[in-house]
Amino acid sequence: MSWQHIKIPNGNTVIFCNAFITGKSSMNIIVTHTPIITTLDLQLAYEPLSQYDVNVFAFDFSGTGKSGGNEKDFSRNSIVKDLDSVIAYIEKNYSSNIHLYGNAGIGGMFAQYYACTSNKLKSFAQFACVDYKNTSGVGYPYPTVKLLNFFLKLLPNFHVTVKPPKYEGYNEAHDNAFYKMIEQNNPNVWKNSTKVMNTMLECFVAQDSVIKNGVNIPTLVFKTLYDRYFKPKYFDSYYNSLSCKKKLVEIDDVHNSYYLNSEKFCQTVYEWFIENQ
C-alpha cells in the first residue's frame, strides 16, 4: 500500500486528495490543512496515520493547492461543499465510518466550521480553533476584525503578504525552522488570498457563522502551551464552550508541533476516533 493521488468530483470541478487506502471497510479519516500550500507539502503531519487500520483522505480546498476551482470563490459555503463532496465520495466507495482531523492552523478552524454543520461525522479532532467573537487568536481586537471583514467582503480577491508573528521562547529554533523550510519550498507562501483570509475572519465574527452553535459530535482539542498565535487561556475558553463529549490534550510544545511531533498527534487522534466510531 502507498499514498495515491485521487480526484474527487465537486460539482463542475474536482478536489485533489492525497489518499492512503487500507481497506473498503476501514475507518475513514479526512484531514484538512491551512490552504496556503498543497496537502503534499504537509504530508509528514498526517503520514503517521497510515500505520493504523484506516483510510486517510487529505485534500486541498477548492481554488487552492492542486484542486480545481477559482480562489476568488473561496468562502464558508465552498468549505462546506468541499467536505460534503469528500464525504459523499467516501460513503459511495468505502463506508460511513468517517472522522475529521483539522490540523495545520487554519485547517482546524475550517474543519470546525464544517463540524458545526454536519451530521455525517462520527467524531472530530482539531489543532487550532475558533472561539466565537474571541479574536485574540487572529491577533486583532474584535472591532478591528469586524471592520476588516466589512471591507474585505466588498473588495475583489487579491493577495497580501501576511507573515507569522515572531516567536522567541521554548523550542523556538525548531518552530522557526519549520517556516524557513516552507518558505524555501514555496517562495510566495505568505502572499495570502484575501478571500481565504476573510473566510477565516467570518468564522469568528459573522452573525450567521455556524461556529456560534457549537460542535455536537465528540471533539478532541489540542492545546499547545508555547504557541505563537494562541495563549493557553484561548484554548481553555473554546474548550469550556463545548457542550458535547470532549477531551483536551495539552502539548508541552510550540505551534508547529503538529508537524514536528506528528507521531504523538496522530496516535492521539487515532485513539480518539477509535473510541468514538
GROMACS .gro file of N, CA and C in nm, residues 73-82 113 199:
model
   36
   73ASP      N    1  -1.360   3.235  -0.542
   73ASP     CA    2  -1.487   3.179  -0.495
   73ASP      C    3  -1.476   3.113  -0.358
   74PHE      N    4  -1.358   3.122  -0.296
   74PHE     CA    5  -1.339   3.060  -0.165
   74PHE      C    6  -1.430   3.127  -0.063
   75SER      N    7  -1.498   3.047   0.017
   75SER     CA    8  -1.594   3.100   0.115
   75SER      C    9  -1.629   2.993   0.217
   76ARG      N   10  -1.706   3.031   0.317
   76ARG     CA   11  -1.754   2.931   0.412
   76ARG      C   12  -1.842   2.828   0.341
   77ASN      N   13  -1.919   2.874   0.244
   77ASN     CA   14  -2.005   2.781   0.169
   77ASN      C   15  -1.922   2.682   0.087
   78SER      N   16  -1.811   2.729   0.030
   78SER     CA   17  -1.727   2.639  -0.050
   78SER      C   18  -1.659   2.535   0.038
   79ILE      N   19  -1.624   2.573   0.161
   79ILE     CA   20  -1.566   2.477   0.255
   79ILE      C   21  -1.666   2.365   0.283
   80VAL      N   22  -1.790   2.403   0.309
   80VAL     CA   23  -1.894   2.303   0.337
   80VAL      C   24  -1.918   2.215   0.215
   81LYS      N   25  -1.923   2.276   0.099
   81LYS     CA   26  -1.945   2.200  -0.024
   81LYS      C   27  -1.830   2.102  -0.048
   82ASP      N   28  -1.707   2.147  -0.028
   82ASP     CA   29  -1.591   2.060  -0.048
   82ASP      C   30  -1.598   1.937   0.042
  113TYR      N   31  -1.567   2.464   1.146
  113TYR     CA   32  -1.686   2.523   1.085
  113TYR      C   33  -1.774   2.413   1.025
  199THR      N   34  -1.264   3.463   0.487
  199THR     CA   35  -1.342   3.347   0.527
  199THR      C   36  -1.308   3.306   0.670
   0.00000   0.00000   0.00000
